Amino acid sequence: MENGNITFFTFILLGFSNHPHLEIALFLVVSIIYGVTLFGNFFIIILIGLDSCLHTPMYFFLSNLAFLNICYTSAVVPKMLINFLAVRKTISYTLCIAQVYTTLFLGAAECLLLLVMAFDRYIAICNPLHYVTTMDKKVCLSLALGAWIISFLLVIPAFIMTPSLCSSTIDHLFCEVPVMLQLACPNADTSISEILMVTGSTLTLLMPLVLILLSYVRIIITVFRISSADGKRKAFSTCSAHITVVTIYYGSGMFMYMRPKAGYSAEKDKLISLFYSVINPMLNPIIYSLRNKDVKEALLKVLERTKAFYQE
């Protein structure tokens, strides 16, 4: 990356350089959260694989989400932890660009997976008699693959149209699109990149969110038509975890990618990025475990089998 006769082979990530004591505390906290994130999401994937009762569309999509959470946080956190303790907080050009487009791809994939999960709940509650035939293995696999492939295709134009950069100092915790656009050369035309970011945000954030909201409006109408209180409770309980995850993820994502330029604050953006890149992947398995009876029962079965194995 060139600026006159200067070639950038590395970037400097400022992070919280002005608050060294905060960085030490963050290293400890983020290390613990990262460990919990890996354990929780691997636990969800393994549990779903071991228990045949969880071999349903809902848990198939949940295992995809857990795998995505592992990939997303692993693309960001290890280098972030190193830089928290490093005197010179650098990142190579190659790794920086990889972070930009990996997080963009995985972020888009999560939005679409959450939409697919909302569609699954919509069919289960609004068309229960056709659920088994509608959400068969072929359809589930197609929906999951579609979410991954579409997300990858949406990232390609942004990668091709990467603007020329004239600064190697990034006032952020890791490399992602909004902060990289701020490094563009003064004479560089970033309008296309900005249009691509807004278009991509609309396709992967706004449109899926609208469809999710519409599906839940239909679900709520259907639930209120259920005569039994127990039926209503079961219907709402199957959706509560998903609604919580959607609210947390879309709230932070829209703040970062769809806010006006006038609302920019480097420190605020760092905190928001910490939330959706570090905390959110940890919360997902916790939310789905604590609010899900099937997951709790599957865990008890595994614990009983493990106990019986060691008693033999």
PDB file of C-alpha atoms in Angstrom:
ATOM      1  CA  MET A   1       0.000   0.000   0.000  1.00  0.00           C
ATOM      2  CA  GLU A   2       1.727   3.140  -1.172  1.00  0.00           C
ATOM      3  CA  ASN A   3       1.759   6.792  -0.121  1.00  0.00           C
ATOM      4  CA  GLY A   4       4.275   8.621  -2.284  1.00  0.00           C
ATOM      5  CA  ASN A   5       7.488   6.611  -1.803  1.00  0.00           C
ATOM      6  CA  ILE A   6       6.214   4.938   1.374  1.00  0.00           C
ATOM      7  CA  THR A   7       4.983   1.362   1.333  1.00  0.00           C
ATOM      8  CA  PHE A   8       2.876   0.126   4.255  1.00  0.00           C
ATOM      9  CA  PHE A   9       3.669  -3.444   5.220  1.00  0.00           C
ATOM     10  CA  THR A  10       2.152  -3.056   8.678  1.00  0.00           C
ATOM     11  CA  PHE A  11      -0.523  -0.976  10.355  1.00  0.00           C
ATOM     12  CA  ILE A  12      -0.542   0.401  13.888  1.00  0.00           C
ATOM     13  CA  LEU A  13      -3.661  -0.376  15.922  1.00  0.00           C
ATOM     14  CA  LEU A  14      -3.978   2.286  18.611  1.00  0.00           C
ATOM     15  CA  GLY A  15      -6.596   0.422  20.638  1.00  0.00           C
ATOM     16  CA  PHE A  16      -6.695   1.932  24.122  1.00  0.00           C
ATOM     17  CA  SER A  17      -3.039   3.076  24.043  1.00  0.00           C
ATOM     18  CA  ASN A  18      -3.890   6.160  26.083  1.00  0.00           C
ATOM     19  CA  HIS A  19      -5.145   3.915  28.899  1.00  0.00           C
ATOM     20  CA  PRO A  20      -2.424   1.263  29.507  1.00  0.00           C
ATOM     21  CA  HIS A  21      -3.950   0.094  32.802  1.00  0.00           C
ATOM     22  CA  LEU A  22      -7.269  -0.437  31.034  1.00  0.00           C
ATOM     23  CA  GLU A  23      -5.536  -2.585  28.421  1.00  0.00           C
ATOM     24  CA  ILE A  24      -4.122  -4.905  31.094  1.00  0.00           C
ATOM     25  CA  ALA A  25      -7.580  -5.301  32.606  1.00  0.00           C
ATOM     26  CA  LEU A  26      -9.079  -5.849  29.152  1.00  0.00           C
ATOM     27  CA  PHE A  27      -6.477  -8.524  28.404  1.00  0.00           C
ATOM     28  CA  LEU A  28      -7.585 -10.507  31.450  1.00  0.00           C
ATOM     29  CA  VAL A  29     -11.314  -9.997  30.857  1.00  0.00           C
ATOM     30  CA  VAL A  30     -11.224 -10.664  27.104  1.00  0.00           C
ATOM     31  CA  SER A  31      -9.033 -13.769  27.636  1.00  0.00           C
ATOM     32  CA  ILE A  32     -11.639 -15.226  29.997  1.00  0.00           C
ATOM     33  CA  ILE A  33     -14.507 -14.295  27.671  1.00  0.00           C
ATOM     34  CA  TYR A  34     -12.688 -15.836  24.695  1.00  0.00           C
ATOM     35  CA  GLY A  35     -12.179 -19.071  26.611  1.00  0.00           C
ATOM     36  CA  VAL A  36     -15.849 -19.169  27.635  1.00  0.00           C
ATOM     37  CA  THR A  37     -16.863 -18.403  24.030  1.00  0.00           C
ATOM     38  CA  LEU A  38     -14.848 -21.283  22.596  1.00  0.00           C
ATOM     39  CA  PHE A  39     -16.040 -23.690  25.279  1.00  0.00           C
ATOM     40  CA  GLY A  40     -19.700 -22.649  25.031  1.00  0.00           C
ATOM     41  CA  ASN A  41     -19.949 -22.791  21.252  1.00  0.00           C
ATOM     42  CA  PHE A  42     -17.978 -26.038  20.904  1.00  0.00           C
ATOM     43  CA  PHE A  43     -20.197 -27.429  23.667  1.00  0.00           C
ATOM     44  CA  ILE A  44     -23.339 -26.530  21.678  1.00  0.00           C
ATOM     45  CA  ILE A  45     -21.972 -28.140  18.491  1.00  0.00           C
ATOM     46  CA  ILE A  46     -20.865 -31.343  20.263  1.00  0.00           C
ATOM     47  CA  LEU A  47     -24.083 -31.617  22.283  1.00  0.00           C
ATOM     48  CA  ILE A  48     -26.234 -31.271  19.163  1.00  0.00           C
ATOM     49  CA  GLY A  49     -24.099 -33.882  17.425  1.00  0.00           C
ATOM     50  CA  LEU A  50     -24.327 -36.379  20.311  1.00  0.00           C
ATOM     51  CA  ASP A  51     -28.051 -36.141  21.092  1.00  0.00           C
ATOM     52  CA  SER A  52     -30.378 -37.472  18.385  1.00  0.00           C
ATOM     53  CA  CYS A  53     -33.270 -35.519  19.925  1.00  0.00           C
ATOM     54  CA  LEU A  54     -31.495 -32.337  18.831  1.00  0.00           C
ATOM     55  CA  HIS A  55     -31.163 -33.458  15.200  1.00  0.00           C
ATOM     56  CA  THR A  56     -33.852 -31.008  14.085  1.00  0.00           C
ATOM     57  CA  PRO A  57     -33.778 -27.953  11.784  1.00  0.00           C
ATOM     58  CA  MET A  58     -33.738 -25.536  14.728  1.00  0.00           C
ATOM     59  CA  TYR A  59     -30.602 -27.069  16.233  1.00  0.00           C
ATOM     60  CA  PHE A  60     -28.948 -27.601  12.858  1.00  0.00           C
ATOM     61  CA  PHE A  61     -29.112 -23.843  12.304  1.00  0.00           C
ATOM     62  CA  LEU A  62     -28.002 -23.240  15.895  1.00  0.00           C
ATOM     63  CA  SER A  63     -24.897 -25.385  15.337  1.00  0.00           C
ATOM     64  CA  ASN A  64     -24.134 -23.278  12.240  1.00  0.00           C
ATOM     65  CA  LEU A  65     -24.448 -20.141  14.362  1.00  0.00           C
ATOM     66  CA  ALA A  66     -22.151 -21.614  17.023  1.00  0.00           C
ATOM     67  CA  PHE A  67     -19.523 -22.479  14.394  1.00  0.00           C
ATOM     68  CA  LEU A  68     -19.802 -18.951  12.987  1.00  0.00           C
ATOM     69  CA  ASN A  69     -19.301 -17.457  16.468  1.00  0.00           C
ATOM     70  CA  ILE A  70     -16.102 -19.480  16.902  1.00  0.00           C
ATOM     71  CA  CYS A  71     -14.770 -18.299  13.527  1.00  0.00           C
ATOM     72  CA  TYR A  72     -15.687 -14.646  14.092  1.00  0.00           C
ATOM     73  CA  THR A  73     -14.180 -14.271  17.538  1.00  0.00           C
ATOM     74  CA  SER A  74     -11.069 -16.264  16.520  1.00  0.00           C
ATOM     75  CA  ALA A  75     -10.496 -13.929  13.567  1.00  0.00           C
ATOM     76  CA  VAL A  76     -10.313 -10.942  15.912  1.00  0.00           C
ATOM     77  CA  VAL A  77      -9.505 -11.804  19.518  1.00  0.00           C
ATOM     78  CA  PRO A  78      -6.055 -13.547  19.412  1.00  0.00           C
ATOM     79  CA  LYS A  79      -4.347 -10.566  17.736  1.00  0.00           C
ATOM     80  CA  MET A  80      -6.315  -8.171  19.945  1.00  0.00           C
ATOM     81  CA  LEU A  81      -4.986  -9.924  23.065  1.00  0.00           C
ATOM     82  CA  ILE A  82      -1.402  -9.744  21.790  1.00  0.00           C
ATOM     83  CA  ASN A  83      -1.740  -6.018  21.131  1.00  0.00           C
ATOM     84  CA  PHE A  84      -3.210  -5.347  24.571  1.00  0.00           C
ATOM     85  CA  LEU A  85       0.196  -6.297  26.038  1.00  0.00           C
ATOM     86  CA  ALA A  86       2.460  -5.179  23.182  1.00  0.00           C
ATOM     87  CA  VAL A  87       4.409  -1.925  23.326  1.00  0.00           C
ATOM     88  CA  ARG A  88       4.165  -1.491  19.560  1.00  0.00           C
ATOM     89  CA  LYS A  89       0.670  -2.550  18.529  1.00  0.00           C
ATOM     90  CA  THR A  90       1.078  -3.618  14.915  1.00  0.00           C
ATOM     91  CA  ILE A  91      -0.740  -5.829  12.453  1.00  0.00           C
ATOM     92  CA  SER A  92       0.530  -6.909   9.048  1.00  0.00           C
ATOM     93  CA  TYR A  93      -1.175  -5.601   5.930  1.00  0.00           C
ATOM     94  CA  THR A  94      -2.194  -9.128   4.911  1.00  0.00           C
ATOM     95  CA  LEU A  95      -3.691  -9.971   8.302  1.00  0.00           C
ATOM     96  CA  CYS A  96      -5.454  -6.605   8.468  1.00  0.00           C
ATOM     97  CA  ILE A  97      -7.139  -7.058   5.084  1.00  0.00           C
ATOM     98  CA  ALA A  98      -8.000 -10.646   6.050  1.00  0.00           C
ATOM     99  CA  GLN A  99      -9.664  -9.357   9.229  1.00  0.00           C
ATOM    100  CA  VAL A 100     -11.648  -6.748   7.295  1.00  0.00           C
ATOM    101  CA  TYR A 101     -13.217  -9.166   4.867  1.00  0.00           C
ATOM    102  CA  THR A 102     -13.476 -12.153   7.208  1.00  0.00           C
ATOM    103  CA  THR A 103     -15.450 -10.131   9.763  1.00  0.00           C
ATOM    104  CA  LEU A 104     -17.551  -8.605   6.973  1.00  0.00           C
ATOM    105  CA  PHE A 105     -18.310 -12.050   5.532  1.00  0.00           C
ATOM    106  CA  LEU A 106     -19.068 -13.658   8.901  1.00  0.00           C
ATOM    107  CA  GLY A 107     -21.126 -10.670  10.050  1.00  0.00           C
ATOM    108  CA  ALA A 108     -23.284 -10.904   6.927  1.00  0.00           C
ATOM    109  CA  ALA A 109     -23.580 -14.678   7.357  1.00  0.00           C
ATOM    110  CA  GLU A 110     -24.813 -14.252  10.935  1.00  0.00           C
ATOM    111  CA  CYS A 111     -27.510 -11.811   9.801  1.00  0.00           C
ATOM    112  CA  LEU A 112     -28.745 -14.272   7.187  1.00  0.00           C
ATOM    113  CA  LEU A 113     -28.558 -17.247   9.568  1.00  0.00           C
ATOM    114  CA  LEU A 114     -30.683 -15.350  12.081  1.00  0.00           C
ATOM    115  CA  LEU A 115     -33.188 -14.736   9.274  1.00  0.00           C
ATOM    116  CA  VAL A 116     -33.193 -18.448   8.401  1.00  0.00           C
ATOM    117  CA  MET A 117     -33.768 -19.310  12.073  1.00  0.00           C
ATOM    118  CA  ALA A 118     -36.705 -16.872  12.180  1.00  0.00           C
ATOM    119  CA  PHE A 119     -38.150 -18.561   9.080  1.00  0.00           C
ATOM    120  CA  ASP A 120     -37.803 -21.934  10.804  1.00  0.00           C
ATOM    121  CA  ARG A 121     -39.742 -20.654  13.849  1.00  0.00           C
ATOM    122  CA  TYR A 122     -42.356 -19.110  11.554  1.00  0.00           C
ATOM    123  CA  ILE A 123     -43.022 -22.438   9.810  1.00  0.00           C
ATOM    124  CA  ALA A 124     -42.983 -24.362  13.116  1.00  0.00           C
ATOM    125  CA  ILE A 125     -45.594 -22.108  14.755  1.00  0.00           C
ATOM    126  CA  CYS A 126     -47.688 -20.807  11.858  1.00  0.00           C
ATOM    127  CA  ASN A 127     -47.704 -23.969   9.697  1.00  0.00           C
ATOM    128  CA  PRO A 128     -47.005 -26.825  12.132  1.00  0.00           C
ATOM    129  CA  LEU A 129     -48.768 -29.481  10.023  1.00  0.00           C
ATOM    130  CA  HIS A 130     -46.439 -28.805   7.092  1.00  0.00           C
ATOM    131  CA  TYR A 131     -43.289 -28.272   9.167  1.00  0.00           C
ATOM    132  CA  VAL A 132     -41.742 -31.719   8.637  1.00  0.00           C
ATOM    133  CA  THR A 133     -42.284 -31.678   4.874  1.00  0.00           C
ATOM    134  CA  THR A 134     -41.291 -28.023   4.449  1.00  0.00           C
ATOM    135  CA  MET A 135     -38.144 -28.100   6.595  1.00  0.00           C
ATOM    136  CA  ASP A 136     -36.659 -31.386   5.411  1.00  0.00           C
ATOM    137  CA  LYS A 137     -32.913 -32.053   5.353  1.00  0.00           C
ATOM    138  CA  LYS A 138     -32.480 -30.826   1.782  1.00  0.00           C
ATOM    139  CA  VAL A 139     -34.239 -27.514   2.496  1.00  0.00           C
ATOM    140  CA  CYS A 140     -32.294 -26.961   5.738  1.00  0.00           C
ATOM    141  CA  LEU A 141     -28.971 -27.638   4.033  1.00  0.00           C
ATOM    142  CA  SER A 142     -29.910 -25.329   1.144  1.00  0.00           C
ATOM    143  CA  LEU A 143     -30.905 -22.508   3.510  1.00  0.00           C
ATOM    144  CA  ALA A 144     -27.707 -22.807   5.551  1.00  0.00           C
ATOM    145  CA  LEU A 145     -25.455 -23.026   2.483  1.00  0.00           C
ATOM    146  CA  GLY A 146     -27.372 -20.153   0.904  1.00  0.00           C
ATOM    147  CA  ALA A 147     -26.649 -17.930   3.905  1.00  0.00           C
ATOM    148  CA  TRP A 148     -22.908 -18.689   3.715  1.00  0.00           C
ATOM    149  CA  ILE A 149     -22.633 -18.387  -0.084  1.00  0.00           C
ATOM    150  CA  ILE A 150     -24.680 -15.174  -0.407  1.00  0.00           C
ATOM    151  CA  SER A 151     -22.605 -13.566   2.351  1.00  0.00           C
ATOM    152  CA  PHE A 152     -19.393 -14.488   0.557  1.00  0.00           C
ATOM    153  CA  LEU A 153     -20.674 -13.090  -2.748  1.00  0.00           C
ATOM    154  CA  LEU A 154     -21.708  -9.821  -1.084  1.00  0.00           C
ATOM    155  CA  VAL A 155     -18.148  -9.299   0.178  1.00  0.00           C
ATOM    156  CA  ILE A 156     -16.480  -9.686  -3.240  1.00  0.00           C
ATOM    157  CA  PRO A 157     -17.418  -6.210  -4.628  1.00  0.00           C
ATOM    158  CA  ALA A 158     -16.146  -4.527  -1.452  1.00  0.00           C
ATOM    159  CA  PHE A 159     -12.860  -6.445  -1.754  1.00  0.00           C
ATOM    160  CA  ILE A 160     -12.400  -5.457  -5.408  1.00  0.00           C
ATOM    161  CA  MET A 161     -13.167  -1.781  -4.722  1.00  0.00           C
ATOM    162  CA  THR A 162     -10.760  -1.370  -1.781  1.00  0.00           C
ATOM    163  CA  PRO A 163      -9.624   2.306  -1.878  1.00  0.00           C
ATOM    164  CA  SER A 164      -6.001   3.488  -1.742  1.00  0.00           C
ATOM    165  CA  LEU A 165      -4.878   4.105   1.836  1.00  0.00           C
ATOM    166  CA  CYS A 166      -2.621   6.975   2.945  1.00  0.00           C
ATOM    167  CA  SER A 167      -2.213   6.257   6.639  1.00  0.00           C
ATOM    168  CA  SER A 168      -0.930   3.288   8.600  1.00  0.00           C
ATOM    169  CA  THR A 169      -2.434   4.295  11.950  1.00  0.00           C
ATOM    170  CA  ILE A 170      -5.799   2.733  12.809  1.00  0.00           C
ATOM    171  CA  ASP A 171      -7.628   4.178  15.813  1.00  0.00           C
ATOM    172  CA  HIS A 172      -9.421   0.932  16.585  1.00  0.00           C
ATOM    173  CA  LEU A 173      -9.012  -2.508  18.176  1.00  0.00           C
ATOM    174  CA  PHE A 174      -8.939  -4.470  14.921  1.00  0.00           C
ATOM    175  CA  CYS A 175      -9.387  -3.938  11.183  1.00  0.00           C
ATOM    176  CA  GLU A 176     -12.918  -3.532   9.833  1.00  0.00           C
ATOM    177  CA  VAL A 177     -14.553  -1.614   6.998  1.00  0.00           C
ATOM    178  CA  PRO A 178     -15.750   1.641   8.665  1.00  0.00           C
ATOM    179  CA  VAL A 179     -12.377   2.438  10.249  1.00  0.00           C
ATOM    180  CA  MET A 180     -10.401   1.429   7.135  1.00  0.00           C
ATOM    181  CA  LEU A 181     -12.384   3.893   5.007  1.00  0.00           C
ATOM    182  CA  GLN A 182     -11.093   6.661   7.279  1.00  0.00           C
ATOM    183  CA  LEU A 183      -7.542   5.844   6.129  1.00  0.00           C
ATOM    184  CA  ALA A 184      -8.352   6.527   2.478  1.00  0.00           C
ATOM    185  CA  CYS A 185      -6.191   9.087   0.676  1.00  0.00           C
ATOM    186  CA  PRO A 186      -7.675  12.620   0.555  1.00  0.00           C
ATOM    187  CA  ASN A 187      -7.835  12.503  -3.237  1.00  0.00           C
ATOM    188  CA  ALA A 188      -9.210   8.958  -3.303  1.00  0.00           C
ATOM    189  CA  ASP A 189     -12.830   8.527  -4.313  1.00  0.00           C
ATOM    190  CA  THR A 190     -14.374   6.515  -1.478  1.00  0.00           C
ATOM    191  CA  SER A 191     -17.939   7.120  -2.631  1.00  0.00           C
ATOM    192  CA  ILE A 192     -18.159   3.709  -4.322  1.00  0.00           C
ATOM    193  CA  SER A 193     -16.807   1.955  -1.212  1.00  0.00           C
ATOM    194  CA  GLU A 194     -19.258   3.877   0.970  1.00  0.00           C
ATOM    195  CA  ILE A 195     -22.144   3.049  -1.372  1.00  0.00           C
ATOM    196  CA  LEU A 196     -21.125  -0.618  -1.289  1.00  0.00           C
ATOM    197  CA  MET A 197     -21.006  -0.528   2.519  1.00  0.00           C
ATOM    198  CA  VAL A 198     -24.475   1.056   2.749  1.00  0.00           C
ATOM    199  CA  THR A 199     -25.871  -1.326   0.122  1.00  0.00           C
ATOM    200  CA  GLY A 200     -24.315  -4.326   1.834  1.00  0.00           C
ATOM    201  CA  SER A 201     -25.581  -3.146   5.214  1.00  0.00           C
ATOM    202  CA  THR A 202     -29.070  -2.758   3.771  1.00  0.00           C
ATOM    203  CA  LEU A 203     -29.019  -6.234   2.216  1.00  0.00           C
ATOM    204  CA  THR A 204     -27.530  -8.013   5.220  1.00  0.00           C
ATOM    205  CA  LEU A 205     -28.773  -5.907   8.144  1.00  0.00           C
ATOM    206  CA  LEU A 206     -31.898  -3.951   7.287  1.00  0.00           C
ATOM    207  CA  MET A 207     -33.710  -6.311   4.907  1.00  0.00           C
ATOM    208  CA  PRO A 208     -33.223  -9.445   7.045  1.00  0.00           C
ATOM    209  CA  LEU A 209     -34.285  -7.465  10.123  1.00  0.00           C
ATOM    210  CA  VAL A 210     -37.490  -6.323   8.394  1.00  0.00           C
ATOM    211  CA  LEU A 211     -38.250  -9.910   7.342  1.00  0.00           C
ATOM    212  CA  ILE A 212     -37.529 -11.171  10.866  1.00  0.00           C
ATOM    213  CA  LEU A 213     -39.877  -8.559  12.343  1.00  0.00           C
ATOM    214  CA  LEU A 214     -42.607  -9.453   9.834  1.00  0.00           C
ATOM    215  CA  SER A 215     -42.245 -13.146  10.659  1.00  0.00           C
ATOM    216  CA  TYR A 216     -42.580 -12.416  14.371  1.00  0.00           C
ATOM    217  CA  VAL A 217     -45.646 -10.240  13.793  1.00  0.00           C
ATOM    218  CA  ARG A 218     -47.222 -13.255  12.086  1.00  0.00           C
ATOM    219  CA  ILE A 219     -46.010 -15.558  14.870  1.00  0.00           C
ATOM    220  CA  ILE A 220     -47.478 -13.312  17.587  1.00  0.00           C
ATOM    221  CA  ILE A 221     -50.834 -13.187  15.788  1.00  0.00           C
ATOM    222  CA  THR A 222     -50.830 -16.989  15.514  1.00  0.00           C
ATOM    223  CA  VAL A 223     -49.828 -17.474  19.161  1.00  0.00           C
ATOM    224  CA  PHE A 224     -52.649 -15.266  20.429  1.00  0.00           C
ATOM    225  CA  ARG A 225     -55.082 -17.475  18.523  1.00  0.00           C
ATOM    226  CA  ILE A 226     -53.928 -20.512  20.516  1.00  0.00           C
ATOM    227  CA  SER A 227     -56.562 -21.272  23.130  1.00  0.00           C
ATOM    228  CA  SER A 228     -54.423 -23.009  25.767  1.00  0.00           C
ATOM    229  CA  ALA A 229     -52.095 -21.020  28.017  1.00  0.00           C
ATOM    230  CA  ASP A 230     -49.564 -23.868  27.921  1.00  0.00           C
ATOM    231  CA  GLY A 231     -49.526 -23.770  24.126  1.00  0.00           C
ATOM    232  CA  LYS A 232     -48.873 -20.032  24.147  1.00  0.00           C
ATOM    233  CA  ARG A 233     -46.082 -20.445  26.689  1.00  0.00           C
ATOM    234  CA  LYS A 234     -44.359 -23.163  24.636  1.00  0.00           C
ATOM    235  CA  ALA A 235     -44.626 -21.112  21.449  1.00  0.00           C
ATOM    236  CA  PHE A 236     -43.117 -18.023  23.056  1.00  0.00           C
ATOM    237  CA  SER A 237     -40.393 -20.029  24.820  1.00  0.00           C
ATOM    238  CA  THR A 238     -39.132 -21.420  21.492  1.00  0.00           C
ATOM    239  CA  CYS A 239     -38.734 -17.867  20.165  1.00  0.00           C
ATOM    240  CA  SER A 240     -37.482 -15.957  23.212  1.00  0.00           C
ATOM    241  CA  ALA A 241     -33.806 -16.932  22.831  1.00  0.00           C
ATOM    242  CA  HIS A 242     -33.789 -16.056  19.138  1.00  0.00           C
ATOM    243  CA  ILE A 243     -35.468 -12.689  19.762  1.00  0.00           C
ATOM    244  CA  THR A 244     -32.858 -11.870  22.422  1.00  0.00           C
ATOM    245  CA  VAL A 245     -29.940 -12.740  20.124  1.00  0.00           C
ATOM    246  CA  VAL A 246     -31.447 -10.771  17.215  1.00  0.00           C
ATOM    247  CA  THR A 247     -31.963  -7.687  19.397  1.00  0.00           C
ATOM    248  CA  ILE A 248     -28.388  -7.728  20.721  1.00  0.00           C
ATOM    249  CA  TYR A 249     -26.700  -8.450  17.397  1.00  0.00           C
ATOM    250  CA  TYR A 250     -28.685  -6.165  15.132  1.00  0.00           C
ATOM    251  CA  GLY A 251     -28.612  -3.326  17.645  1.00  0.00           C
ATOM    252  CA  SER A 252     -24.809  -3.232  17.805  1.00  0.00           C
ATOM    253  CA  GLY A 253     -24.338  -3.992  14.100  1.00  0.00           C
ATOM    254  CA  MET A 254     -26.650  -1.218  12.898  1.00  0.00           C
ATOM    255  CA  PHE A 255     -25.011   1.270  15.256  1.00  0.00           C
ATOM    256  CA  MET A 256     -21.596   0.494  13.758  1.00  0.00           C
ATOM    257  CA  TYR A 257     -22.445   0.167  10.065  1.00  0.00           C
ATOM    258  CA  MET A 258     -25.532   2.328   9.493  1.00  0.00           C
ATOM    259  CA  ARG A 259     -24.996   5.377  11.688  1.00  0.00           C
ATOM    260  CA  PRO A 260     -24.465   8.862  10.143  1.00  0.00           C
ATOM    261  CA  LYS A 261     -20.897  10.211   9.946  1.00  0.00           C
ATOM    262  CA  ALA A 262     -21.855  12.990  12.359  1.00  0.00           C
ATOM    263  CA  GLY A 263     -22.278  10.388  15.094  1.00  0.00           C
ATOM    264  CA  TYR A 264     -18.720   9.054  14.810  1.00  0.00           C
ATOM    265  CA  SER A 265     -16.747   8.578  18.018  1.00  0.00           C
ATOM    266  CA  ALA A 266     -13.590   6.445  18.019  1.00  0.00           C
ATOM    267  CA  GLU A 267     -13.877   5.493  21.695  1.00  0.00           C
ATOM    268  CA  LYS A 268     -17.568   4.654  21.383  1.00  0.00           C
ATOM    269  CA  ASP A 269     -16.894   2.542  18.280  1.00  0.00           C
ATOM    270  CA  LYS A 270     -14.205   0.583  20.130  1.00  0.00           C
ATOM    271  CA  LEU A 271     -16.646  -0.302  22.904  1.00  0.00           C
ATOM    272  CA  ILE A 272     -19.359  -1.281  20.418  1.00  0.00           C
ATOM    273  CA  SER A 273     -16.912  -3.425  18.434  1.00  0.00           C
ATOM    274  CA  LEU A 274     -15.800  -5.118  21.659  1.00  0.00           C
ATOM    275  CA  PHE A 275     -19.422  -5.957  22.337  1.00  0.00           C
ATOM    276  CA  TYR A 276     -20.296  -7.597  19.021  1.00  0.00           C
ATOM    277  CA  SER A 277     -16.908  -9.220  18.385  1.00  0.00           C
ATOM    278  CA  VAL A 278     -16.134 -10.495  21.893  1.00  0.00           C
ATOM    279  CA  ILE A 279     -19.192 -10.458  24.152  1.00  0.00           C
ATOM    280  CA  ASN A 280     -21.944 -11.359  21.682  1.00  0.00           C
ATOM    281  CA  PRO A 281     -20.351 -14.676  20.558  1.00  0.00           C
ATOM    282  CA  MET A 282     -20.096 -15.642  24.244  1.00  0.00           C
ATOM    283  CA  LEU A 283     -23.720 -14.722  24.998  1.00  0.00           C
ATOM    284  CA  ASN A 284     -25.300 -16.744  22.176  1.00  0.00           C
ATOM    285  CA  PRO A 285     -24.665 -20.255  23.598  1.00  0.00           C
ATOM    286  CA  ILE A 286     -25.543 -19.038  27.107  1.00  0.00           C
ATOM    287  CA  ILE A 287     -28.851 -17.561  25.940  1.00  0.00           C
ATOM    288  CA  TYR A 288     -29.800 -20.663  23.945  1.00  0.00           C
ATOM    289  CA  SER A 289     -28.763 -23.000  26.783  1.00  0.00           C
ATOM    290  CA  LEU A 290     -30.424 -21.231  29.700  1.00  0.00           C
ATOM    291  CA  ARG A 291     -33.704 -20.657  27.853  1.00  0.00           C
ATOM    292  CA  ASN A 292     -33.958 -24.040  26.155  1.00  0.00           C
ATOM    293  CA  LYS A 293     -35.461 -27.079  27.810  1.00  0.00           C
ATOM    294  CA  ASP A 294     -34.227 -29.480  25.103  1.00  0.00           C
ATOM    295  CA  VAL A 295     -30.613 -28.352  25.515  1.00  0.00           C
ATOM    296  CA  LYS A 296     -30.830 -28.740  29.303  1.00  0.00           C
ATOM    297  CA  GLU A 297     -32.257 -32.255  28.948  1.00  0.00           C
ATOM    298  CA  ALA A 298     -29.577 -33.201  26.415  1.00  0.00           C
ATOM    299  CA  LEU A 299     -26.892 -31.940  28.805  1.00  0.00           C
ATOM    300  CA  LEU A 300     -28.324 -34.039  31.639  1.00  0.00           C
ATOM    301  CA  LYS A 301     -28.260 -37.121  29.385  1.00  0.00           C
ATOM    302  CA  VAL A 302     -24.608 -36.533  28.512  1.00  0.00           C
ATOM    303  CA  LEU A 303     -23.704 -36.020  32.176  1.00  0.00           C
ATOM    304  CA  GLU A 304     -25.526 -39.224  33.144  1.00  0.00           C
ATOM    305  CA  ARG A 305     -23.741 -41.194  30.407  1.00  0.00           C
ATOM    306  CA  THR A 306     -20.392 -39.766  31.474  1.00  0.00           C
ATOM    307  CA  LYS A 307     -21.079 -40.605  35.116  1.00  0.00           C
ATOM    308  CA  ALA A 308     -22.141 -44.162  34.226  1.00  0.00           C
ATOM    309  CA  PHE A 309     -19.027 -44.624  32.070  1.00  0.00           C
ATOM    310  CA  TYR A 310     -16.653 -43.691  34.895  1.00  0.00           C
ATOM    311  CA  GLN A 311     -18.557 -45.830  37.412  1.00  0.00           C
ATOM    312  CA  GLU A 312     -18.079 -48.971  35.330  1.00  0.00           C
TER     313      GLU A 312
END
